[in-house]
Amino acid sequence: MLVTKQPVLRRFWYPVIEMKQLHQSPKSFELLGEPIVLWLKRDGQPVAVQDRCCHRSAKLSGGKIIDDNIRCPYHGWTFNDCGKCVHVPQLGDNPIPSSYQVPGYKCIERYGYAWVCLGEPLVDIPQIPEASDPDFRMIHEFNEPWKVAGLRVMENELDLAHPTFVHTTTFGSGDHPIPDVMEVNETEWGLVLEATLGVVNPPLQQQNLKMENDKTTRLLTMDWFMPFTCKLRIAYPNGLIQIIVNTTTPINDSTSQIVQFCLRNDTEADVPAKDVIAFDRAVTLEDKAILETTDYDVPLNLSLEQHMMTDKPGMLMRRKLATLLKEHGEVEQTKGS
Ligand code: FES
Ligand SMILES: [Fe+2]
């Protein structure tokens, strides 16, 4: 599946830029192959419109914010938060033609990010109740592009056969090539996987978990929210809960922005955020090294790759996405189509 060729994927929300990055100046981003520009209005709300002026195609992101609007750096045409041109310096008091307009997109703040939907949303932004639970602190971990398809990362998150081979310096255990328990159930817009996995704990992780055991069991509850968000809840025997939320925002067919934050029911005094990030960074880099070798054209047709028992979540993801395309009258687009 080539993500930019499936219009239905424009009808989901994606986190594109951290809100704090918007405080200085407008910022550009490529979402599903579409150039967009984001800025903040005076009330602090984020705005997104196409980053291509309708006059001579200059990038609006190089322009200036004036009140709540953005002024093109080339000839000064100014566009509002809906993308409508509201000022043309060369026109004086003459009316502005209604065709002077760039596409505007839905944009809202959630979890410290500006989220954008390029079309009419099919479903709300994934609910993460712990993000507003005072027992949990939020740690922003990564926000960076990887050369990988989002679906490969989603499958990887719910693939409990890979830690033994990929996470060899972090938590993978040679004694546990498969989970002890694994149950997958479908939801309307995703999947829930419950599993128990034996893992090892290297020294930094023992420190982060406040545990001296070099081996333990993780109780995992993993939610996949169609198409590219995962919430991984890990419960440790000592009561610690770490929730990792990960969205692979599709930049174009072969590249995704990896947006990851976590929530933990402990405090900075218990474990500094930098140590949590350091361990999760090591885990993530192990995944990145493998995932960037995979083909970005992930086939939804199950006969085109081979599967095993632990691939059940990935197979269901592919089936659900194939059904979504069908329901919206789309045929899967691939490199060969
Ligand atoms: S290109 Fe934007 S005002 Fe001319
Ligand atoms: Fe992994």
CSV table of C-alpha atoms and ligand atoms in Angstrom, one decimal:
chain,number,residue,atom,x,y,z
A,1,MET,CA,0.0,0.0,0.0
A,2,LEU,CA,1.3,3.4,-0.9
A,3,VAL,CA,0.0,5.8,1.7
A,4,THR,CA,-0.1,8.9,-0.5
A,5,LYS,CA,-2.3,7.1,-3.1
A,6,GLN,CA,-5.1,6.1,-0.7
A,7,PRO,CA,-7.3,9.2,-0.2
A,8,VAL,CA,-9.1,7.6,2.9
A,9,LEU,CA,-5.9,8.0,4.9
A,10,ARG,CA,-6.3,11.8,4.6
A,11,ARG,CA,-9.4,11.4,6.8
A,12,PHE,CA,-7.4,10.5,10.0
A,13,TRP,CA,-5.7,12.8,12.5
A,14,TYR,CA,-1.9,12.8,12.7
A,15,PRO,CA,0.5,14.7,15.2
A,16,VAL,CA,2.8,16.8,13.0
A,17,ILE,CA,4.7,19.3,15.1
A,18,GLU,CA,5.2,19.9,18.8
A,19,MET,CA,3.3,22.9,20.0
A,20,LYS,CA,6.4,24.5,21.6
A,21,GLN,CA,8.1,24.5,18.1
A,22,LEU,CA,5.4,26.8,16.8
A,23,HIS,CA,6.0,29.6,19.3
A,24,GLN,CA,8.8,31.3,17.3
A,25,SER,CA,7.7,31.2,13.7
A,26,PRO,CA,5.5,29.3,11.2
A,27,LYS,CA,6.7,25.8,10.5
A,28,SER,CA,6.4,23.6,7.4
A,29,PHE,CA,5.6,19.9,7.3
A,30,GLU,CA,4.9,17.3,4.6
A,31,LEU,CA,1.8,15.2,5.5
A,32,LEU,CA,0.9,12.4,3.0
A,33,GLY,CA,2.9,14.2,0.4
A,34,GLU,CA,1.0,17.5,1.0
A,35,PRO,CA,3.1,20.5,1.9
A,36,ILE,CA,1.5,22.3,4.9
A,37,VAL,CA,2.3,25.3,7.0
A,38,LEU,CA,1.4,25.6,10.7
A,39,TRP,CA,1.3,28.6,12.9
A,40,LEU,CA,-0.3,29.7,16.2
A,41,LYS,CA,-3.2,32.2,16.5
A,42,ARG,CA,-3.1,34.8,19.2
A,43,ASP,CA,-5.3,32.6,21.4
A,44,GLY,CA,-2.7,29.8,21.1
A,45,GLN,CA,-4.6,27.6,18.8
A,46,PRO,CA,-2.7,26.0,15.9
A,47,VAL,CA,-3.7,26.5,12.3
A,48,ALA,CA,-2.7,24.5,9.1
A,49,VAL,CA,-3.1,25.5,5.5
A,50,GLN,CA,-1.4,24.3,2.3
A,51,ASP,CA,2.2,25.6,2.1
A,52,ARG,CA,2.0,26.9,-1.4
A,53,CYS,CA,0.8,30.3,-2.3
A,54,CYS,CA,-2.0,30.4,-4.9
A,55,HIS,CA,-0.3,33.4,-6.6
A,56,ARG,CA,3.1,32.1,-7.7
A,57,SER,CA,3.5,28.9,-5.5
A,58,ALA,CA,6.0,30.4,-3.0
A,59,LYS,CA,6.1,28.7,0.4
A,60,LEU,CA,4.0,30.5,2.9
A,61,SER,CA,6.1,29.0,5.7
A,62,GLY,CA,8.9,31.5,4.8
A,63,GLY,CA,6.4,34.4,5.6
A,64,LYS,CA,5.4,36.3,8.6
A,65,ILE,CA,2.5,36.0,11.0
A,66,ILE,CA,0.4,39.2,11.2
A,67,ASP,CA,-2.3,39.0,13.8
A,68,ASP,CA,-3.8,35.6,13.2
A,69,ASN,CA,-2.9,35.4,9.5
A,70,ILE,CA,0.2,34.5,7.4
A,71,ARG,CA,1.7,36.8,4.9
A,72,CYS,CA,3.4,35.3,1.8
A,73,PRO,CA,7.1,36.3,1.6
A,74,TYR,CA,6.9,36.9,-2.2
A,75,HIS,CA,4.3,39.7,-2.8
A,76,GLY,CA,2.7,40.0,0.6
A,77,TRP,CA,-0.7,38.3,0.0
A,78,THR,CA,-2.1,37.4,3.4
A,79,PHE,CA,-4.2,34.3,4.2
A,80,ASN,CA,-6.3,33.6,7.2
A,81,ASP,CA,-6.7,30.4,9.2
A,82,CYS,CA,-9.1,28.9,6.7
A,83,GLY,CA,-6.7,29.7,3.8
A,84,LYS,CA,-8.8,32.6,2.5
A,85,CYS,CA,-6.8,35.5,1.1
A,86,VAL,CA,-7.7,38.5,3.2
A,87,HIS,CA,-5.2,41.1,2.0
A,88,VAL,CA,-3.5,41.9,-1.3
A,89,PRO,CA,-1.3,44.9,-0.9
A,90,GLN,CA,-1.4,45.6,-4.7
A,91,LEU,CA,-5.2,45.7,-4.9
A,92,GLY,CA,-5.7,48.7,-2.6
A,93,ASP,CA,-9.4,48.9,-1.7
A,94,ASN,CA,-10.6,46.8,-4.6
A,95,PRO,CA,-12.3,43.5,-3.7
A,96,ILE,CA,-10.3,40.3,-3.4
A,97,PRO,CA,-11.4,37.6,-5.9
A,98,SER,CA,-12.8,34.6,-4.1
A,99,SER,CA,-10.4,32.3,-6.0
A,100,TYR,CA,-7.5,33.8,-4.1
A,101,GLN,CA,-7.5,30.9,-1.6
A,102,VAL,CA,-5.3,28.0,-0.5
A,103,PRO,CA,-6.7,24.8,1.0
A,104,GLY,CA,-7.1,25.0,4.8
A,105,TYR,CA,-7.0,21.9,7.1
A,106,LYS,CA,-8.4,20.8,10.4
A,107,CYS,CA,-5.9,21.4,13.1
A,108,ILE,CA,-6.1,21.0,16.9
A,109,GLU,CA,-3.8,20.7,19.9
A,110,ARG,CA,-3.6,17.4,21.8
A,111,TYR,CA,-0.9,15.8,24.0
A,112,GLY,CA,1.5,18.7,23.3
A,113,TYR,CA,1.3,18.4,19.5
A,114,ALA,CA,-0.6,20.1,16.7
A,115,TRP,CA,-2.7,17.3,15.1
A,116,VAL,CA,-3.8,17.8,11.5
A,117,CYS,CA,-6.5,16.0,9.4
A,118,LEU,CA,-6.4,16.8,5.7
A,119,GLY,CA,-10.0,15.7,5.0
A,120,GLU,CA,-13.3,15.1,6.9
A,121,PRO,CA,-12.3,13.1,10.0
A,122,LEU,CA,-13.6,9.6,10.2
A,123,VAL,CA,-12.8,9.2,13.9
A,124,ASP,CA,-11.4,11.3,16.7
A,125,ILE,CA,-7.8,11.5,17.8
A,126,PRO,CA,-7.0,8.4,19.9
A,127,GLN,CA,-8.1,8.8,23.5
A,128,ILE,CA,-5.2,8.4,26.0
A,129,PRO,CA,-7.0,8.9,29.4
A,130,GLU,CA,-3.7,8.7,31.4
A,131,ALA,CA,-2.6,11.9,29.6
A,132,SER,CA,-4.9,13.9,31.9
A,133,ASP,CA,-4.6,11.6,35.0
A,134,PRO,CA,-2.6,13.4,37.7
A,135,ASP,CA,-1.0,10.0,38.8
A,136,PHE,CA,0.9,10.0,35.5
A,137,ARG,CA,3.6,12.3,34.2
A,138,MET,CA,4.1,12.8,30.5
A,139,ILE,CA,7.6,12.5,28.9
A,140,HIS,CA,8.1,13.6,25.3
A,141,GLU,CA,10.6,11.1,23.8
A,142,PHE,CA,11.1,11.4,20.0
A,143,ASN,CA,9.9,13.4,17.1
A,144,GLU,CA,11.9,12.5,14.0
A,145,PRO,CA,11.7,11.1,10.5
A,146,TRP,CA,12.5,7.5,9.7
A,147,LYS,CA,12.7,5.9,6.3
A,148,VAL,CA,9.9,3.4,6.9
A,149,ALA,CA,6.2,2.9,6.3
A,150,GLY,CA,4.0,3.5,9.3
A,151,LEU,CA,2.3,0.1,9.0
A,152,ARG,CA,5.7,-1.7,9.5
A,153,VAL,CA,6.2,0.2,12.8
A,154,MET,CA,2.6,-0.6,13.9
A,155,GLU,CA,3.1,-4.3,13.2
A,156,ASN,CA,6.5,-4.2,14.9
A,157,GLU,CA,5.0,-2.8,18.1
A,158,LEU,CA,2.6,-5.7,18.4
A,159,ASP,CA,5.0,-8.3,17.2
A,160,LEU,CA,6.2,-10.2,20.2
A,161,ALA,CA,8.6,-12.5,18.3
A,162,HIS,CA,11.1,-9.8,17.4
A,163,PRO,CA,12.4,-8.7,20.9
A,164,THR,CA,14.6,-11.9,21.2
A,165,PHE,CA,16.4,-11.1,18.0
A,166,VAL,CA,16.2,-7.3,17.7
A,167,HIS,CA,16.3,-6.0,21.3
A,168,THR,CA,19.5,-7.9,22.2
A,169,THR,CA,21.1,-5.1,24.2
A,170,THR,CA,17.9,-3.9,25.9
A,171,PHE,CA,15.1,-6.2,26.9
A,172,GLY,CA,14.9,-9.2,24.5
A,173,SER,CA,15.3,-12.6,26.2
A,174,GLY,CA,16.7,-15.7,24.5
A,175,ASP,CA,14.6,-17.7,26.9
A,176,HIS,CA,11.3,-16.2,25.6
A,177,PRO,CA,11.1,-16.4,21.8
A,178,ILE,CA,7.3,-16.2,22.0
A,179,PRO,CA,4.9,-14.7,24.5
A,180,ASP,CA,3.5,-16.9,27.3
A,181,VAL,CA,0.0,-15.5,26.7
A,182,MET,CA,-1.3,-13.6,23.7
A,183,GLU,CA,-4.9,-12.6,23.0
A,184,VAL,CA,-5.9,-10.3,20.2
A,185,ASN,CA,-9.4,-8.7,19.9
A,186,GLU,CA,-10.7,-6.3,17.2
A,187,THR,CA,-12.3,-3.0,18.1
A,188,GLU,CA,-14.3,-0.8,15.7
A,189,TRP,CA,-11.2,1.3,14.8
A,190,GLY,CA,-8.3,-1.0,15.8
A,191,LEU,CA,-7.1,-3.9,17.9
A,192,VAL,CA,-6.4,-4.7,21.5
A,193,LEU,CA,-3.7,-7.2,22.3
A,194,GLU,CA,-3.1,-8.6,25.8
A,195,ALA,CA,0.1,-10.5,26.4
A,196,THR,CA,2.7,-11.7,28.9
A,197,LEU,CA,6.3,-11.6,27.8
A,198,GLY,CA,9.4,-12.7,29.7
A,199,VAL,CA,12.2,-10.1,29.3
A,200,VAL,CA,15.6,-9.3,30.7
A,201,ASN,CA,16.6,-6.1,32.5
A,202,PRO,CA,20.0,-4.5,31.8
A,203,PRO,CA,21.5,-2.3,34.5
A,204,LEU,CA,19.9,1.1,33.3
A,205,GLN,CA,16.5,-0.6,33.1
A,206,GLN,CA,16.9,-2.1,36.6
A,207,GLN,CA,17.6,1.4,37.8
A,208,ASN,CA,14.6,2.9,35.9
A,209,LEU,CA,12.3,0.2,37.2
A,210,LYS,CA,13.7,0.4,40.8
A,211,MET,CA,14.1,-3.4,40.6
A,212,GLU,CA,17.2,-5.5,41.1
A,213,ASN,CA,16.0,-8.5,39.1
A,214,ASP,CA,17.8,-9.0,35.8
A,215,LYS,CA,14.7,-10.9,34.5
A,216,THR,CA,11.1,-10.1,34.8
A,217,THR,CA,7.7,-10.5,33.2
A,218,ARG,CA,5.9,-7.7,31.4
A,219,LEU,CA,2.1,-7.6,31.3
A,220,LEU,CA,1.3,-5.9,28.1
A,221,THR,CA,-1.9,-4.2,26.8
A,222,MET,CA,-1.4,-2.9,23.4
A,223,ASP,CA,-4.0,-0.8,21.6
A,224,TRP,CA,-3.7,-0.1,17.9
A,225,PHE,CA,-5.7,2.8,16.6
A,226,MET,CA,-6.1,2.8,12.9
A,227,PRO,CA,-4.1,3.6,10.9
A,228,PHE,CA,-0.8,4.6,12.6
A,229,THR,CA,-1.1,5.0,16.4
A,230,CYS,CA,-0.2,2.5,19.1
A,231,LYS,CA,-0.5,2.7,22.8
A,232,LEU,CA,1.6,0.2,24.7
A,233,ARG,CA,0.9,-0.3,28.4
A,234,ILE,CA,3.5,-2.2,30.3
A,235,ALA,CA,2.8,-3.2,33.9
A,236,TYR,CA,5.7,-4.4,36.0
A,237,PRO,CA,5.4,-6.7,39.0
A,238,ASN,CA,6.4,-3.8,41.3
A,239,GLY,CA,3.4,-1.7,40.4
A,240,LEU,CA,5.2,0.6,37.9
A,241,ILE,CA,3.2,1.3,34.8
A,242,GLN,CA,4.7,2.8,31.7
A,243,ILE,CA,2.6,3.7,28.7
A,244,ILE,CA,4.3,4.4,25.4
A,245,VAL,CA,2.3,6.2,22.8
A,246,ASN,CA,3.7,6.1,19.3
A,247,THR,CA,2.3,7.6,16.1
A,248,THR,CA,4.0,7.1,12.7
A,249,THR,CA,2.8,10.2,10.9
A,250,PRO,CA,3.0,9.6,7.2
A,251,ILE,CA,5.2,12.1,5.5
A,252,ASN,CA,5.2,10.4,2.1
A,253,ASP,CA,5.2,6.8,0.8
A,254,SER,CA,8.6,5.9,2.2
A,255,THR,CA,9.0,8.2,5.2
A,256,SER,CA,7.2,8.6,8.5
A,257,GLN,CA,7.6,11.0,11.4
A,258,ILE,CA,8.1,9.0,14.6
A,259,VAL,CA,6.2,10.8,17.4
A,260,GLN,CA,6.6,9.1,20.7
A,261,PHE,CA,5.8,10.1,24.3
A,262,CYS,CA,5.3,8.1,27.4
A,263,LEU,CA,3.4,8.3,30.6
A,264,ARG,CA,4.5,6.8,33.9
A,265,ASN,CA,3.0,6.6,37.4
A,266,ASP,CA,6.2,7.6,39.1
A,267,THR,CA,8.0,11.0,39.5
A,268,GLU,CA,11.0,12.8,38.3
A,269,ALA,CA,12.5,12.3,41.8
A,270,ASP,CA,12.1,8.5,41.4
A,271,VAL,CA,13.6,8.3,37.9
A,272,PRO,CA,14.8,11.3,35.8
A,273,ALA,CA,13.0,11.6,32.5
A,274,LYS,CA,16.4,11.6,30.8
A,275,ASP,CA,17.1,8.1,32.0
A,276,VAL,CA,13.7,6.9,30.8
A,277,ILE,CA,14.4,8.5,27.4
A,278,ALA,CA,17.9,7.0,27.3
A,279,PHE,CA,16.5,3.4,27.7
A,280,ASP,CA,13.6,3.9,25.3
A,281,ARG,CA,16.0,5.5,22.8
A,282,ALA,CA,18.2,2.4,22.9
A,283,VAL,CA,15.2,0.2,22.3
A,284,THR,CA,13.9,2.4,19.5
A,285,LEU,CA,17.2,2.5,17.7
A,286,GLU,CA,17.3,-1.3,17.7
A,287,ASP,CA,13.9,-1.3,15.9
A,288,LYS,CA,14.9,1.5,13.6
A,289,ALA,CA,18.0,-0.4,12.3
A,290,ILE,CA,15.7,-3.3,11.2
A,291,LEU,CA,12.6,-1.4,10.1
A,292,GLU,CA,14.5,0.9,7.8
A,293,THR,CA,15.6,-2.2,5.8
A,294,THR,CA,12.0,-3.2,5.1
A,295,ASP,CA,10.0,-2.4,2.0
A,296,TYR,CA,7.8,0.7,2.5
A,297,ASP,CA,5.2,-0.8,0.1
A,298,VAL,CA,3.5,-3.1,2.7
A,299,PRO,CA,1.1,-5.5,1.0
A,300,LEU,CA,-2.3,-5.7,2.5
A,301,ASN,CA,-2.8,-8.9,0.4
A,302,LEU,CA,-1.8,-11.6,2.9
A,303,SER,CA,-0.5,-14.0,0.2
A,304,LEU,CA,2.4,-11.6,-0.7
A,305,GLU,CA,4.4,-12.1,2.5
A,306,GLN,CA,4.7,-15.2,4.7
A,307,HIS,CA,3.3,-15.2,8.3
A,308,MET,CA,3.5,-17.1,11.6
A,309,MET,CA,1.4,-17.4,14.8
A,310,THR,CA,2.8,-14.2,16.4
A,311,ASP,CA,2.0,-12.2,13.3
A,312,LYS,CA,-1.7,-12.4,14.1
A,313,PRO,CA,-2.0,-8.7,15.1
A,314,GLY,CA,-0.1,-7.6,11.9
A,315,MET,CA,-2.4,-9.8,9.8
A,316,LEU,CA,-5.5,-8.3,11.4
A,317,MET,CA,-4.1,-4.8,10.8
A,318,ARG,CA,-3.7,-5.6,7.1
A,319,ARG,CA,-7.2,-7.1,6.9
A,320,LYS,CA,-8.8,-4.1,8.7
A,321,LEU,CA,-7.0,-1.6,6.4
A,322,ALA,CA,-8.0,-3.6,3.3
A,323,THR,CA,-11.6,-3.5,4.5
A,324,LEU,CA,-11.4,0.3,5.1
A,325,LEU,CA,-10.1,0.8,1.6
A,326,LYS,CA,-12.9,-1.3,0.2
A,327,GLU,CA,-15.6,0.5,2.2
A,328,HIS,CA,-14.4,3.7,0.7
A,329,GLY,CA,-14.3,2.4,-2.9
A,330,GLU,CA,-10.5,2.3,-3.1
A,331,VAL,CA,-8.3,-0.3,-4.6
A,332,GLU,CA,-4.9,-0.9,-2.9
A,333,GLN,CA,-2.2,1.1,-4.7
A,334,THR,CA,1.2,-0.5,-4.9
A,335,LYS,CA,4.5,0.2,-6.6
A,336,GLY,CA,3.4,-2.2,-9.4
A,337,SER,CA,-0.1,-0.6,-9.9
B,1,FES,S1,3.7,34.1,-4.6
B,1,FES,FE1,2.7,34.6,-2.8
B,1,FES,S2,2.1,36.6,-3.0
B,1,FES,FE2,3.1,36.1,-4.8
B,2,FE,FE,10.8,-3.5,19.0
